[in-house]
Every structure is written in structure tokens, then in C-alpha cells.
Amino acid sequence: MGTEITLSLNGVDIDYGKNRYWKSHHWLFPPGSLTDIEYRYANDAVETKPGFQTTLNETGFRLRHLGYSLQETRTKFDAAVRRWNRTADLQLSFEDFRSALTSIDFGTLTPADMKTFIWDFRSYVRSLLATWDTDDAGLEDFIASLDFAITLRALADRAASGPLPLRWHHQDLVESGWVALEDLTDIDRQTYVIDHTRLYGRLQDHAGKTTVKGFDAWLAGNGLPKMTAYSKANSDGTVTPETTTLPTAVRNMIHHPENPNNVLSDEDLRESVESLLRVVKALPTPLPGLA
């Protein structure tokens, strides 16, 4: 049967993988989320092992600011339906999909409720969308292929579910030798570059700063230290050493890949995104469109 790795919301598994076939959910969890959590097995056995835990509210915040605002999520969903309908006829709108997902009360839903669906959350979602489950729709396969972050983003829109615990149960996969913890926590570099560029730009617009230097000063004024060395390549071939905040140094390295004098590590890229998220969280008002 294989060794499972599962994502659960308030004790109900909502996504899973096995052995070498799994999707990383590490980016959904803020730093410091690794803790001891409960793992439930057959015959009501319960063990405590390391796992990642946060609240759906916290994950919703990360989703909104890392490419899954409401409008971005709608656009991704609509694009997925258009691609699907090249060979199918699925008439499901994002609004109807989101309405079905936000109708789920995870405060009362239990693993026992999933037995009818062979403990497969996607099958449960399909049952909520029965109106659109026509012969030509291919709904079951569409749900299985859909970017799970879209589903999770819709779930996060139910306010009552916000305080509930989201947990990623990974330890069995590690103990079985299928993965190392580092495999689970590695970043998707391309996605992080896009996320960083988007978030840096949105914050700069919010700050009303038209220059990188001015925005870097704004970041410093909002708690980010100017301690990161960056080597600026000049047109005459000389190099000017600069000291900026980490996000500005990372921004410069992304925007100037032709400059061979700096190396952008995965860890600096990850930490820079996290530092920008901390700045956003401390703002007195949310960024436009991301509340």
C-alpha cells in the first residue's frame, strides 16, 4: 500500500501522497511550524511524531500573498477549466467551486464522515459538486488534477475554519526512508523568484517609493536591517560594493542575472520572502486586493 504523507485540516485528511509521489506543502507553513503532532492509524492507534502545524488563517495569509489572491486563484481555476475543456465539457465556475468548498464545516466534519468516500477528500468534494458531474465533464479527474493550492485557498475563505489546525504529517515517509527532511523543505526556486518579485513590487507600490533605493530605506524603516552585501556592476566594468536589506539585494540579483559578482542562495531567497511577509503582516492595513 505504501507509506503515506498527509495534509489534514482539524484532523481530516485533505491531501495525501505516497512513497516518492507527493506534493510539497512546506511553503504553506511559516518558519517555526515544525513541532510534535498526532498521527492516527488503524484501530484508533495514536502516536506523537514531528510534523508541521499552523492555522488555516496563517496559511490563508501566505496563499493570498504568494500568488493566490482571490483574483489570482480565480484566474488559475478558470485557466484550468479552459485547458480541461479542450477534451471535456465541464461547466463548473470558480464561484460555484468556491461556494461548495466554503460550505464545508470542518468544525464538525470528522474522519468517520470520510469513510463513505474511502477517506478521499477529493471524492467528498466531488459529491458536493454533483450538479456538474455529467458524463462529459470528467469531474473526478479534473478535481484530482487541479492545483491543490486552489482548493486550499477556497477552504481558507470560510472564516469559521480560520483558527483550525492545518498539519502536514511527514514523519512516516522520513522514517521509511523514502525522503529526507531536506527533500520536503527544499524550495521551488522558480516559484520563489516569482513570489519574491511580485511581493517586492506590491510592497514598493504600497510604500509609494519610485526608486529601489527609496524603497530599501522604507524597508529599513520597517524593521529590516541593512546588513546584506551586494556588488553592483557598473557599465565601465568596475564594481561598487553596497549594503542593503536582504530583499533589495535579492531583488537586484534576480533583476540582474548578468552580474557575476553575486550568488543568490536558496536560503537567502527563502528568508527574503519570509522577511517581506513579516513586513506585510505588520502593516496597519492590508495590501490592496489581498485582504
Short mmCIF file of C-alpha atoms in Angstrom, two decimals:
data_model
loop_
_atom_site.label_atom_id
_atom_site.label_comp_id
_atom_site.label_asym_id
_atom_site.label_seq_id
_atom_site.Cartn_x
_atom_site.Cartn_y
_atom_site.Cartn_z
CA MET A 1 0.00 0.00 0.00
CA GLY A 2 2.93 2.35 0.54
CA THR A 3 3.81 4.94 3.15
CA GLU A 4 1.58 7.99 3.24
CA ILE A 5 2.27 11.67 3.80
CA THR A 6 -0.90 13.62 4.55
CA LEU A 7 -2.16 17.16 4.94
CA SER A 8 -5.02 17.47 7.41
CA LEU A 9 -7.38 20.22 8.49
CA ASN A 10 -8.70 19.81 12.03
CA GLY A 11 -7.94 16.10 11.89
CA VAL A 12 -9.50 15.40 8.48
CA ASP A 13 -7.05 14.44 5.73
CA ILE A 14 -7.49 16.72 2.73
CA ASP A 15 -4.47 15.72 0.64
CA TYR A 16 -2.05 12.83 0.58
CA GLY A 17 0.89 11.31 -1.23
CA LYS A 18 2.78 8.03 -1.05
CA ASN A 19 6.40 6.93 -1.22
CA ARG A 20 8.08 9.11 -3.85
CA TYR A 21 4.84 10.58 -5.17
CA TRP A 22 3.88 13.59 -3.09
CA LYS A 23 3.47 17.35 -3.34
CA SER A 24 5.44 19.65 -1.07
CA HIS A 25 3.25 21.70 1.25
CA HIS A 26 6.14 23.11 3.24
CA TRP A 27 5.72 26.59 1.75
CA LEU A 28 2.27 26.80 3.32
CA PHE A 29 3.80 26.81 6.81
CA PRO A 30 5.64 29.74 8.41
CA PRO A 31 9.07 29.28 9.98
CA GLY A 32 8.92 27.55 13.34
CA SER A 33 5.98 25.32 12.39
CA LEU A 34 7.83 22.03 12.96
CA THR A 35 6.54 20.56 16.21
CA ASP A 36 5.14 17.34 17.68
CA ILE A 37 1.71 16.43 16.29
CA GLU A 38 -0.63 13.46 16.46
CA TYR A 39 -0.54 10.72 13.85
CA ARG A 40 -3.61 8.49 13.71
CA TYR A 41 -3.50 4.92 12.48
CA ALA A 42 -5.78 1.92 12.12
CA ASN A 43 -7.61 0.59 15.17
CA ASP A 44 -7.61 4.08 16.73
CA ALA A 45 -3.87 3.99 17.40
CA VAL A 46 -2.36 7.43 18.03
CA GLU A 47 1.33 8.36 18.09
CA THR A 48 3.09 11.67 18.56
CA LYS A 49 5.77 12.47 15.98
CA PRO A 50 7.34 15.53 14.35
CA GLY A 51 5.17 17.34 11.83
CA PHE A 52 4.33 20.82 10.59
CA GLN A 53 1.43 22.70 12.16
CA THR A 54 -0.13 26.12 11.74
CA THR A 55 -3.65 27.54 11.46
CA LEU A 56 -5.68 27.81 8.28
CA ASN A 57 -5.71 31.57 8.86
CA GLU A 58 -1.91 31.67 8.70
CA THR A 59 -1.83 29.51 5.60
CA GLY A 60 -4.52 31.68 4.03
CA PHE A 61 -2.35 34.74 4.61
CA ARG A 62 0.57 33.05 2.88
CA LEU A 63 -1.58 31.90 -0.02
CA ARG A 64 -3.01 35.38 -0.58
CA HIS A 65 0.45 36.94 -0.73
CA LEU A 66 2.24 34.18 -2.63
CA GLY A 67 0.26 34.03 -5.83
CA TYR A 68 -3.20 33.02 -4.64
CA SER A 69 -5.10 36.22 -4.06
CA LEU A 70 -8.79 35.81 -4.79
CA GLN A 71 -8.38 37.19 -8.31
CA GLU A 72 -5.24 35.15 -8.98
CA THR A 73 -6.94 32.00 -7.73
CA ARG A 74 -9.98 32.64 -9.91
CA THR A 75 -7.71 33.17 -12.91
CA LYS A 76 -5.82 29.92 -12.23
CA PHE A 77 -9.07 27.99 -11.82
CA ASP A 78 -10.60 29.40 -14.99
CA ALA A 79 -7.42 28.59 -16.92
CA ALA A 80 -7.52 25.01 -15.59
CA VAL A 81 -11.14 24.64 -16.74
CA ARG A 82 -10.32 26.02 -20.19
CA ARG A 83 -7.47 23.54 -20.60
CA TRP A 84 -9.68 20.72 -19.34
CA ASN A 85 -12.43 21.59 -21.79
CA ARG A 86 -10.19 21.03 -24.78
CA THR A 87 -11.31 17.42 -24.44
CA ALA A 88 -14.21 17.63 -21.97
CA ASP A 89 -17.31 19.68 -21.20
CA LEU A 90 -17.09 20.92 -17.61
CA GLN A 91 -19.41 23.84 -16.85
CA LEU A 92 -18.16 24.47 -13.31
CA SER A 93 -17.46 28.11 -12.44
CA PHE A 94 -14.99 29.27 -9.83
CA GLU A 95 -17.80 30.85 -7.84
CA ASP A 96 -19.68 27.54 -7.64
CA PHE A 97 -16.48 25.65 -6.78
CA ARG A 98 -15.62 28.16 -4.05
CA SER A 99 -19.16 28.10 -2.69
CA ALA A 100 -19.05 24.32 -2.35
CA LEU A 101 -15.70 24.39 -0.56
CA THR A 102 -16.66 27.16 1.84
CA SER A 103 -19.83 25.26 2.76
CA ILE A 104 -17.76 22.55 4.47
CA ASP A 105 -17.87 22.82 8.26
CA PHE A 106 -14.53 21.45 9.43
CA GLY A 107 -15.58 22.21 12.97
CA THR A 108 -17.94 19.24 12.86
CA LEU A 109 -16.55 17.13 9.99
CA THR A 110 -14.71 14.02 11.22
CA PRO A 111 -12.57 11.30 9.63
CA ALA A 112 -15.51 8.94 10.11
CA ASP A 113 -17.53 11.11 7.72
CA MET A 114 -14.94 10.33 5.04
CA LYS A 115 -15.46 6.56 5.23
CA THR A 116 -18.17 6.65 2.55
CA PHE A 117 -15.62 8.29 0.25
CA ILE A 118 -12.85 5.81 1.16
CA TRP A 119 -11.23 8.62 3.14
CA ASP A 120 -10.54 10.54 -0.07
CA PHE A 121 -11.29 14.24 0.38
CA ARG A 122 -11.39 14.81 -3.37
CA SER A 123 -14.20 12.27 -3.67
CA TYR A 124 -16.03 14.15 -0.95
CA VAL A 125 -15.59 17.41 -2.88
CA ARG A 126 -16.90 15.68 -5.99
CA SER A 127 -20.07 14.75 -4.10
CA LEU A 128 -20.62 18.43 -3.28
CA LEU A 129 -20.37 19.24 -6.99
CA ALA A 130 -22.78 16.55 -8.19
CA THR A 131 -24.74 19.09 -10.25
CA TRP A 132 -21.74 19.49 -12.55
CA ASP A 133 -20.77 15.79 -12.59
CA THR A 134 -22.08 14.99 -16.06
CA ASP A 135 -20.86 12.21 -18.35
CA ASP A 136 -18.77 14.59 -20.45
CA ALA A 137 -17.41 16.69 -17.58
CA GLY A 138 -14.72 14.36 -16.27
CA LEU A 139 -15.17 15.99 -12.87
CA GLU A 140 -13.40 13.29 -10.85
CA ASP A 141 -10.21 13.54 -12.89
CA PHE A 142 -10.43 17.33 -13.02
CA ILE A 143 -10.50 17.59 -9.23
CA ALA A 144 -7.62 15.12 -8.99
CA SER A 145 -5.52 17.18 -11.41
CA LEU A 146 -6.40 20.61 -10.00
CA ASP A 147 -3.65 22.58 -8.27
CA PHE A 148 -4.39 21.75 -4.64
CA ALA A 149 -3.49 25.28 -3.54
CA ILE A 150 -6.66 26.43 -5.33
CA THR A 151 -8.73 24.05 -3.22
CA LEU A 152 -6.98 25.12 -0.03
CA ARG A 153 -7.39 28.80 -0.90
CA ALA A 154 -11.14 28.26 -1.27
CA LEU A 155 -11.28 26.41 2.06
CA ALA A 156 -9.48 29.33 3.71
CA ASP A 157 -12.32 31.66 2.74
CA ARG A 158 -14.61 30.12 5.36
CA ALA A 159 -13.99 32.42 8.32
CA ALA A 160 -15.05 29.86 10.92
CA SER A 161 -12.34 27.48 9.73
CA GLY A 162 -9.56 30.05 10.14
CA PRO A 163 -8.44 29.11 13.67
CA LEU A 164 -8.44 25.37 12.92
CA PRO A 165 -5.13 23.48 12.79
CA LEU A 166 -3.55 22.60 9.47
CA ARG A 167 -1.00 19.82 9.82
CA TRP A 168 1.45 18.15 7.45
CA HIS A 169 2.18 14.62 8.66
CA HIS A 170 5.51 13.78 7.03
CA GLN A 171 7.47 11.75 9.55
CA ASP A 172 6.38 8.27 8.42
CA LEU A 173 7.79 9.00 4.98
CA VAL A 174 11.10 10.04 6.53
CA GLU A 175 11.28 7.05 8.86
CA SER A 176 10.53 4.68 5.97
CA GLY A 177 13.50 6.05 4.05
CA TRP A 178 11.57 7.45 1.10
CA VAL A 179 12.72 11.02 1.71
CA ALA A 180 14.96 13.12 3.92
CA LEU A 181 13.51 16.11 5.72
CA GLU A 182 15.56 18.32 3.39
CA ASP A 183 13.69 16.86 0.40
CA LEU A 184 10.43 18.03 1.94
CA THR A 185 11.66 21.50 2.83
CA ASP A 186 13.59 22.38 -0.34
CA ILE A 187 12.16 25.41 -2.11
CA ASP A 188 10.85 25.52 -5.66
CA ARG A 189 13.35 28.14 -6.78
CA GLN A 190 11.45 29.32 -9.85
CA THR A 191 8.25 29.80 -7.86
CA TYR A 192 10.08 31.63 -5.08
CA VAL A 193 11.71 34.01 -7.57
CA ILE A 194 8.27 34.84 -8.97
CA ASP A 195 6.80 35.21 -5.47
CA HIS A 196 9.65 37.48 -4.39
CA THR A 197 9.37 39.69 -7.46
CA ARG A 198 5.61 40.00 -7.05
CA LEU A 199 5.69 40.70 -3.32
CA TYR A 200 8.59 43.17 -3.52
CA GLY A 201 6.80 45.08 -6.28
CA ARG A 202 3.47 45.19 -4.49
CA LEU A 203 5.08 46.41 -1.29
CA GLN A 204 7.03 49.06 -3.21
CA ASP A 205 3.81 50.29 -4.81
CA HIS A 206 2.14 50.34 -1.39
CA ALA A 207 5.03 52.34 0.07
CA GLY A 208 4.80 54.85 -2.79
CA LYS A 209 8.53 54.66 -3.47
CA THR A 210 9.54 55.08 -7.10
CA THR A 211 13.18 54.05 -6.68
CA VAL A 212 14.77 50.90 -5.34
CA LYS A 213 16.99 52.98 -3.06
CA GLY A 214 13.99 54.79 -1.62
CA PHE A 215 12.10 51.56 -1.07
CA ASP A 216 15.14 49.97 0.56
CA ALA A 217 15.18 52.83 3.05
CA TRP A 218 11.45 52.24 3.65
CA LEU A 219 12.11 48.54 4.33
CA ALA A 220 14.85 49.51 6.78
CA GLY A 221 12.41 51.85 8.48
CA ASN A 222 10.01 48.94 8.81
CA GLY A 223 12.42 46.76 10.71
CA LEU A 224 14.61 45.05 8.11
CA PRO A 225 18.34 45.51 8.77
CA LYS A 226 20.59 46.90 6.05
CA MET A 227 23.29 44.29 6.50
CA THR A 228 23.41 42.40 3.19
CA ALA A 229 26.40 42.93 0.92
CA TYR A 230 25.68 43.40 -2.77
CA SER A 231 28.24 44.06 -5.51
CA LYS A 232 26.88 46.42 -8.15
CA ALA A 233 28.39 46.03 -11.62
CA ASN A 234 28.98 49.36 -13.34
CA SER A 235 28.93 49.96 -17.09
CA ASP A 236 32.67 50.70 -17.11
CA GLY A 237 33.46 47.27 -15.70
CA THR A 238 34.10 48.40 -12.14
CA VAL A 239 32.24 47.06 -9.13
CA THR A 240 30.68 49.15 -6.37
CA PRO A 241 30.07 47.43 -3.02
CA GLU A 242 26.70 48.22 -1.46
CA THR A 243 24.95 47.26 1.76
CA THR A 244 21.17 46.87 1.56
CA THR A 245 18.33 45.00 3.16
CA LEU A 246 18.18 41.34 2.19
CA PRO A 247 15.06 41.76 -0.02
CA THR A 248 16.69 44.53 -2.03
CA ALA A 249 19.88 42.53 -2.52
CA VAL A 250 17.79 39.54 -3.63
CA ARG A 251 15.72 41.79 -5.89
CA ASN A 252 18.88 43.10 -7.52
CA MET A 253 20.28 39.60 -8.05
CA ILE A 254 17.02 38.49 -9.67
CA HIS A 255 16.83 41.55 -11.91
CA HIS A 256 20.50 41.48 -12.89
CA PRO A 257 21.43 37.87 -13.64
CA GLU A 258 24.15 39.19 -15.96
CA ASN A 259 26.07 40.41 -12.89
CA PRO A 260 28.52 37.60 -11.95
CA ASN A 261 29.62 39.19 -8.68
CA ASN A 262 26.78 37.86 -6.51
CA VAL A 263 25.35 34.43 -5.79
CA LEU A 264 21.71 34.02 -4.73
CA SER A 265 21.36 31.02 -2.44
CA ASP A 266 18.10 29.18 -1.88
CA GLU A 267 18.28 30.01 1.81
CA ASP A 268 18.64 33.76 1.19
CA LEU A 269 15.76 33.62 -1.30
CA ARG A 270 13.57 31.81 1.23
CA GLU A 271 14.47 34.15 4.09
CA SER A 272 13.92 37.21 1.92
CA VAL A 273 10.38 36.11 1.08
CA GLU A 274 9.72 35.45 4.76
CA SER A 275 11.05 38.88 5.73
CA LEU A 276 8.74 40.56 3.22
CA LEU A 277 5.81 38.58 4.60
CA ARG A 278 6.68 39.79 8.10
CA VAL A 279 6.65 43.39 6.88
CA VAL A 280 3.27 42.87 5.20
CA LYS A 281 1.81 41.31 8.34
CA ALA A 282 2.87 44.33 10.41
CA LEU A 283 1.18 46.85 8.09
CA PRO A 284 -1.74 48.74 9.64
CA THR A 285 -3.88 47.96 6.58
CA PRO A 286 -3.71 45.00 4.16
CA LEU A 287 -2.20 45.35 0.72
CA PRO A 288 -4.93 46.17 -1.84
CA GLY A 289 -6.77 43.10 -3.06
CA LEU A 290 -5.03 40.78 -0.60
CA ALA A 291 -7.21 41.08 2.50
#
